[in-house]
Coordinates of C-alpha atoms and ligand atoms in Angstrom, one line a residue:
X1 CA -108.1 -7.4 56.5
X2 CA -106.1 -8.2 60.1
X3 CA -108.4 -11.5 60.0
X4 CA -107.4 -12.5 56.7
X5 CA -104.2 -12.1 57.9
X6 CA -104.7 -14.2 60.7
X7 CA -106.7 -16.2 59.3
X8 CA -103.9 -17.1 56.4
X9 CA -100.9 -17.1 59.8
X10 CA -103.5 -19.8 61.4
X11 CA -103.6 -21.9 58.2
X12 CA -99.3 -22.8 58.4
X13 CA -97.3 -24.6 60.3
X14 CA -94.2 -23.2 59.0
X15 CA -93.5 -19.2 58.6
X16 CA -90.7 -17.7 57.4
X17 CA -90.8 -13.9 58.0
X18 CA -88.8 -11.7 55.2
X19 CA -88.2 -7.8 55.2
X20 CA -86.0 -5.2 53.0
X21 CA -82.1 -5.6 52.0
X22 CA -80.0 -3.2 54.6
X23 CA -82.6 -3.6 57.2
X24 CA -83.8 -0.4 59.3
X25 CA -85.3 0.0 62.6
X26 CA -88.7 -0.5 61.4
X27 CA -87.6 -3.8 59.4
X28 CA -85.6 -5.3 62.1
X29 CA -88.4 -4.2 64.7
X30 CA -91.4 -5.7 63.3
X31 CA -90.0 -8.8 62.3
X32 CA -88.6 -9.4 65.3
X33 CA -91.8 -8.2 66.9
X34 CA -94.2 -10.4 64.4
X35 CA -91.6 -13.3 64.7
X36 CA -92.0 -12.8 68.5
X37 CA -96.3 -12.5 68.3
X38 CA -96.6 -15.8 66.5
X39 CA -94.5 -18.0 69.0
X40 CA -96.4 -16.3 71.7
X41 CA -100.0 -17.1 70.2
X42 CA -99.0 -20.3 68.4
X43 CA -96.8 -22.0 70.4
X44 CA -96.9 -25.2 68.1
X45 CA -96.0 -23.1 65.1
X46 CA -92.2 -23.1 63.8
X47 CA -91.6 -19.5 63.2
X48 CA -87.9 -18.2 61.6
X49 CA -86.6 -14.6 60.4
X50 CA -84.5 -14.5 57.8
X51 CA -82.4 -11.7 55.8
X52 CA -79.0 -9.9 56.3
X53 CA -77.7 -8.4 59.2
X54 CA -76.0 -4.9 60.2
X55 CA -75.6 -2.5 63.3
X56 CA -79.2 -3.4 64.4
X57 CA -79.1 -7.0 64.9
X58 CA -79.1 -6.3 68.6
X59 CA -82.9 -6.2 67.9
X60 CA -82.6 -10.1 66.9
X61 CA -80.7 -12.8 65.6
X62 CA -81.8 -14.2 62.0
X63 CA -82.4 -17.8 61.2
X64 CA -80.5 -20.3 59.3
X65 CA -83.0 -21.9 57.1
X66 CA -82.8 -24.2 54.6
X67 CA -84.6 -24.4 51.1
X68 CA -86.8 -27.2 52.3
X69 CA -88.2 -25.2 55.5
X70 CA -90.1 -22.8 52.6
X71 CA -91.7 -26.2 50.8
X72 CA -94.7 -26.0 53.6
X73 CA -94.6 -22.4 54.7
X74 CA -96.3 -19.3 54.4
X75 CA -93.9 -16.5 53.7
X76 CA -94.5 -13.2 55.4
X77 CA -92.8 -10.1 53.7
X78 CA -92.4 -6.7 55.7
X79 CA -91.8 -2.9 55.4
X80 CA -91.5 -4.0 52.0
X81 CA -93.5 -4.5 48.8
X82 CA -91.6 -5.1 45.8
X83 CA -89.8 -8.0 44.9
X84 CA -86.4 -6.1 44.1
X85 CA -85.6 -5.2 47.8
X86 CA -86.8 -7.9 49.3
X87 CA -83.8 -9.6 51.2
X88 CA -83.2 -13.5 50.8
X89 CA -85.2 -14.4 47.4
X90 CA -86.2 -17.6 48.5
X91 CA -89.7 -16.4 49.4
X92 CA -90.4 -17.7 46.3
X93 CA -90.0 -21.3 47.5
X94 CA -92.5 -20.8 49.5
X95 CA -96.5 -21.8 49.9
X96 CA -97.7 -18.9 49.6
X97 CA -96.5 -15.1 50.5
X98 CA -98.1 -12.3 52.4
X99 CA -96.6 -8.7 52.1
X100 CA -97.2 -6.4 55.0
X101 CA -95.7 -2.9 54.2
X102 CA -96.9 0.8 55.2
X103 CA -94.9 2.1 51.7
X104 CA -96.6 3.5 48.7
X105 CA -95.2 1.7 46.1
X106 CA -97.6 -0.7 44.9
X107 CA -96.1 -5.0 45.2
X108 CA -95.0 -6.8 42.3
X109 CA -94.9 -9.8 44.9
X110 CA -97.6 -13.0 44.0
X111 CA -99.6 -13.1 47.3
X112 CA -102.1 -11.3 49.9
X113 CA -101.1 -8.1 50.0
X114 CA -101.5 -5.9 52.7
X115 CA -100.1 -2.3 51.9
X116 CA -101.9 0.8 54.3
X117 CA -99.9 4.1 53.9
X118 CA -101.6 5.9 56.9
X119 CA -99.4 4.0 59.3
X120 CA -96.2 5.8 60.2
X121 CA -94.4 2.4 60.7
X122 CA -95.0 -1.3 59.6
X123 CA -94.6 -2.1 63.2
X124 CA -97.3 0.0 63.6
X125 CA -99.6 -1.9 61.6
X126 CA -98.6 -5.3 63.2
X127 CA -99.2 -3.7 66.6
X128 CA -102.6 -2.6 65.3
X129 CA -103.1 -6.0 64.3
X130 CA -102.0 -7.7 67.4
X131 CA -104.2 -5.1 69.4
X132 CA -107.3 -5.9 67.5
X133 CA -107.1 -9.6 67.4
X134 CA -106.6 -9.6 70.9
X135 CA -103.2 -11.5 70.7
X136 CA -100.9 -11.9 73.9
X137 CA -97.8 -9.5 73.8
X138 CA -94.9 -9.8 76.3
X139 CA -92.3 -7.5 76.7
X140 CA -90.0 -8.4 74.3
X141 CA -93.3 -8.4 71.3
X142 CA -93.7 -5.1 72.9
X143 CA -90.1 -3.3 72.4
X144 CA -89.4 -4.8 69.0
X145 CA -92.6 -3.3 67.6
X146 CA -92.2 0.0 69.7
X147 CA -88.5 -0.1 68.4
X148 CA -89.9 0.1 65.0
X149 CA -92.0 2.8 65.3
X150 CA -89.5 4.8 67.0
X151 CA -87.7 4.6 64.6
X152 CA -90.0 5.3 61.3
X153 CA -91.2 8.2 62.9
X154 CA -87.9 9.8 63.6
X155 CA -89.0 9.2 67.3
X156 CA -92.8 10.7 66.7
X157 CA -90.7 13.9 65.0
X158 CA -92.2 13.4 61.3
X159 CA -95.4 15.2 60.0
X160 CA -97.1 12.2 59.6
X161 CA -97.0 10.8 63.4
X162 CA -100.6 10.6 63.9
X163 CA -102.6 10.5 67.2
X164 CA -102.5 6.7 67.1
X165 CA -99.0 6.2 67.0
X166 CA -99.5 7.5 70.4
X167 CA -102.3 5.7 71.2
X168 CA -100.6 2.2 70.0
X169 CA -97.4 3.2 71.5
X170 CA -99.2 3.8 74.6
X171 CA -100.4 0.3 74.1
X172 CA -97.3 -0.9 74.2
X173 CA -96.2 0.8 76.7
X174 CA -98.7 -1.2 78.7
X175 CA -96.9 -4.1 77.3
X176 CA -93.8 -3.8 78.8
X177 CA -92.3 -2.2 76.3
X178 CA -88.5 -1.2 77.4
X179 CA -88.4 2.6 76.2
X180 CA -85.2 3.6 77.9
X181 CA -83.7 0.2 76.5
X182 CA -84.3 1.6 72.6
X183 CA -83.3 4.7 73.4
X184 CA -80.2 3.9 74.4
X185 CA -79.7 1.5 72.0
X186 CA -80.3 4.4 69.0
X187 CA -78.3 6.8 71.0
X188 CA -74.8 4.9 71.4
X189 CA -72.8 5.6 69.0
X190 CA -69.0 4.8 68.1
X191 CA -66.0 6.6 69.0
X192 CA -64.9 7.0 65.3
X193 CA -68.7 7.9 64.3
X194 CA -68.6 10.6 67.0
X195 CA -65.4 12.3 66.0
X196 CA -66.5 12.6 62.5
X197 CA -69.8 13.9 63.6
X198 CA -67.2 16.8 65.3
X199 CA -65.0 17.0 62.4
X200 CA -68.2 18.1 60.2
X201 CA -69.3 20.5 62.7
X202 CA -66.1 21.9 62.9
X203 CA -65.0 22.1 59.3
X204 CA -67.6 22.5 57.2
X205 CA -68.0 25.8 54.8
X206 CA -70.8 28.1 53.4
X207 CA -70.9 29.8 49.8
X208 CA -71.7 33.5 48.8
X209 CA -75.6 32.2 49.7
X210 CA -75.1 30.5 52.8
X211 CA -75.2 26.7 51.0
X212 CA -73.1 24.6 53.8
X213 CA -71.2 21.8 52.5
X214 CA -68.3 19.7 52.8
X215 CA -65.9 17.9 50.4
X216 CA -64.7 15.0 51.7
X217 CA -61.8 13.4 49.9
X218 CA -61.1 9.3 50.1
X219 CA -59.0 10.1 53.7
X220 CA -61.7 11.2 55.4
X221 CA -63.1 7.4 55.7
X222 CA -59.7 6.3 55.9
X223 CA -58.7 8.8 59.3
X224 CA -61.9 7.8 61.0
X225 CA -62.1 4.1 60.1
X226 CA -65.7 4.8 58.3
X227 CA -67.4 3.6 55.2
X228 CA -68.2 6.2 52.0
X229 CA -72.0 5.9 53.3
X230 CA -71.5 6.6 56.5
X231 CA -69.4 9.8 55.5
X232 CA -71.9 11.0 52.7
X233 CA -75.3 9.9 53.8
X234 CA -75.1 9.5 57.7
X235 CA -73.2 12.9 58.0
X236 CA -75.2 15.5 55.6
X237 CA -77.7 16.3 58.1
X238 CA -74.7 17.5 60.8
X239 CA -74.7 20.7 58.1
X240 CA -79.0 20.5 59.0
X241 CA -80.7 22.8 61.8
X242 CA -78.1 26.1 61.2
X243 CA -79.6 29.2 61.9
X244 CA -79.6 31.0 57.9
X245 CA -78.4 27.7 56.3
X246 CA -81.3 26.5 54.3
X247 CA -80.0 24.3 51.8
X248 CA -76.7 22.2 52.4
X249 CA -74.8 19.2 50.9
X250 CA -72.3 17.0 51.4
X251 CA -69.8 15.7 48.2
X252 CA -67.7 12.7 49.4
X253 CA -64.8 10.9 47.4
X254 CA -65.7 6.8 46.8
X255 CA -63.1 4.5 46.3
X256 CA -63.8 4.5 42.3
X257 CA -62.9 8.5 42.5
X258 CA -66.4 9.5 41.9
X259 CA -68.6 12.4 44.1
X260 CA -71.1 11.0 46.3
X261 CA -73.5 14.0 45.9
X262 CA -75.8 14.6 49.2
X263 CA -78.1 17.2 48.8
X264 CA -80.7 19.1 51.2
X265 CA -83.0 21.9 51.9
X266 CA -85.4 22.9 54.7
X267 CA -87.8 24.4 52.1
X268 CA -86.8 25.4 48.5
X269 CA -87.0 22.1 45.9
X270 CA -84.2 21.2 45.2
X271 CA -84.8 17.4 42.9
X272 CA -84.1 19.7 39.8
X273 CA -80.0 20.4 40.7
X274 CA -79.6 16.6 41.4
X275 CA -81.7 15.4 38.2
X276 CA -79.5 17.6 36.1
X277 CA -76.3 16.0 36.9
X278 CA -78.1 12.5 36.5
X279 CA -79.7 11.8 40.0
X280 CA -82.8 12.5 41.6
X281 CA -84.9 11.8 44.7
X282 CA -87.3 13.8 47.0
X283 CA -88.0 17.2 46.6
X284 CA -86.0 18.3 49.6
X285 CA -83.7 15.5 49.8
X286 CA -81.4 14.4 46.8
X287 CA -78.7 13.1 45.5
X288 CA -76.6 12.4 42.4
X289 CA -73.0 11.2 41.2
X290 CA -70.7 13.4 39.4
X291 CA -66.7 13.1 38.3
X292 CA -65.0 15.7 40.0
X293 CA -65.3 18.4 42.7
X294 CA -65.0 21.0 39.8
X295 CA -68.4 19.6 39.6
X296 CA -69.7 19.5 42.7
X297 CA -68.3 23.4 42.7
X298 CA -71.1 23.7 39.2
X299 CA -73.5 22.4 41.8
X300 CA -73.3 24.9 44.4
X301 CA -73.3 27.0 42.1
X302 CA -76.5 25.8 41.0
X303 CA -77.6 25.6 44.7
X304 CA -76.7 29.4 45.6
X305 CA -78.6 30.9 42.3
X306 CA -82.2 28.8 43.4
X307 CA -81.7 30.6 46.9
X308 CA -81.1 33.8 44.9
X309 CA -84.1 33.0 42.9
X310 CA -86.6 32.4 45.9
X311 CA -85.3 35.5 47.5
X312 CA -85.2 33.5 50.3
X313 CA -81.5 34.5 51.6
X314 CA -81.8 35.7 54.9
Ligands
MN1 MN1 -90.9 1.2 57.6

């Protein structure tokens, strides 16, 4: 498969490489790392990076393209696989399309498709690829695609961080790749994002069954200068990691007046509580929307009787 891909690369002049809407550390990284590859091994090839940007365009700067850049070019989609999330539609302009993505879903996109679950990261995969076709990799190629993996793994954390992450990280490594750059990259954070982090720590509460949560009306985003998702979704796992806590979750006020519902457990399913109030999820991580925090009090509710259930309360 890495020399049909290569083969299909070799074949265009123009490339325009694509990855998912609200781009991660893994989307960012291998772009930026692929991006990087293909100048380095193609020097005569025009290579661009397109999509929108947020707190990791440090990693690299997108492209201004125009429409008649695609009329030529291969387009090369990443960490990504159905047409939906891709960012920047105008793939479809393009030549032809080639989706690179370690996810499960299966693509609805028109192209060679290269979808393999057992890597941990899509930067992975292009690192694999790189590796095994012998392609140069400077520094820069190098801490893009380690930046990605990093990241996907939850910094080689997650169950499925296999021995060759370590092995093509090591790789990298050998590349140049700037570790102590990334990690202090991921761990800067802002002032603001900081004192929230405290504020959660310091405020939140536990029920009759040790459920921790925290209700977080619309000033809570206001007083720290933060946005609803960074209150919900970035904060819930501050309530994670608590000695007899093993299911917590975070409700937060949006600006229509509706509960951001957060949910999360170390072991005991939990999907059921946030498909019955109209959400759903993973089995251990969930979420849903509900009308008022009378609700989200139903939910804890909910929460504290499944802990009674599994007769798990310590
Ligand atoms: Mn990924």
């Amino acid at each position: 498969m890495f020399k049909q891909i290569k083969t299909l690369i070799e074949e265009y002049n123009h490339i325009v490489i694509h990855r998912h809407k609200n781009p991660d550390g893994d989307a960012y990284g291998s772009q930026m790392g692929l991006k990087r590859l293909i100048e380095l091994n193609y020097p005569n090839k025009k290579v661009v990076a397109v999509g929108d940007t947020n707190v990791f365009s440090y990693i690299g700067e997108v492209d201004h393209v125009d429409d008649v850049f695609y009329e030529n070019a291969l387009a090369i989609i990443l960490d990504v696989a159905v047409t939906q999330l891709v960012s920047d539609d105008r793939y479809h302009l393009a030549k032809q399309r080639l989706v690179i993505d370690h996810h499960l879903n299966d693509s609805n996109i028109d192209g060679m498709i290269m979808i393999d679950s057992n890597y941990i990261s899509c930067a992975e995969l292009i690192a694999d690829m790189a590796l095994t076709m012998n392609w140069k990799i400077d520094e820069l190629a190098a801490t893009n695609l380690m930046f990605g993996i990093i990241t996907d793994s939850g910094r080689f954390l997650y169950p499925n961080t296999k021995a060759n992450t370590f092995n093509i990280a090591a790789a990298l490594m050998n590349k140049g790749a700037k570790l102590q750059y990334i990690y202090n990259q991921l761990y800067t954070e802002s002032l603001n994002f900081k004192k929230l982090k405290g504020y959660f720590i310091n405020n939140f509460k536990t029920t009759d069954y040790n459920v921790a949560y925290m209700k977080n009306d619309v000033s809570i985003k206001e007083q720290f200068g933060v946005s609803t998702f960074t209150v919900s979704r970035a904060m819930v796992n501050q309530m994670s990691g608590i000695e007899n806590v093993s299911i917590w979750a975070n409700f937060t006020e949006d600006v229509d007046g509706l509960i951001q519902c957060e949910l999360r457990s170390k072991e005991i399913p939990i999907v059921d509580v946030a498909k019955k109030y109209g959400g759903g999820g993973h089995a251990l991580a969930c979420g849903c929307t509900v009308k008022s925090f009378d609700m989200a009090d139903e939910i804890l509710a909910d929460l504290d009787a499944i802990i009674e259930k599994s007769g798990k309360h310590g």
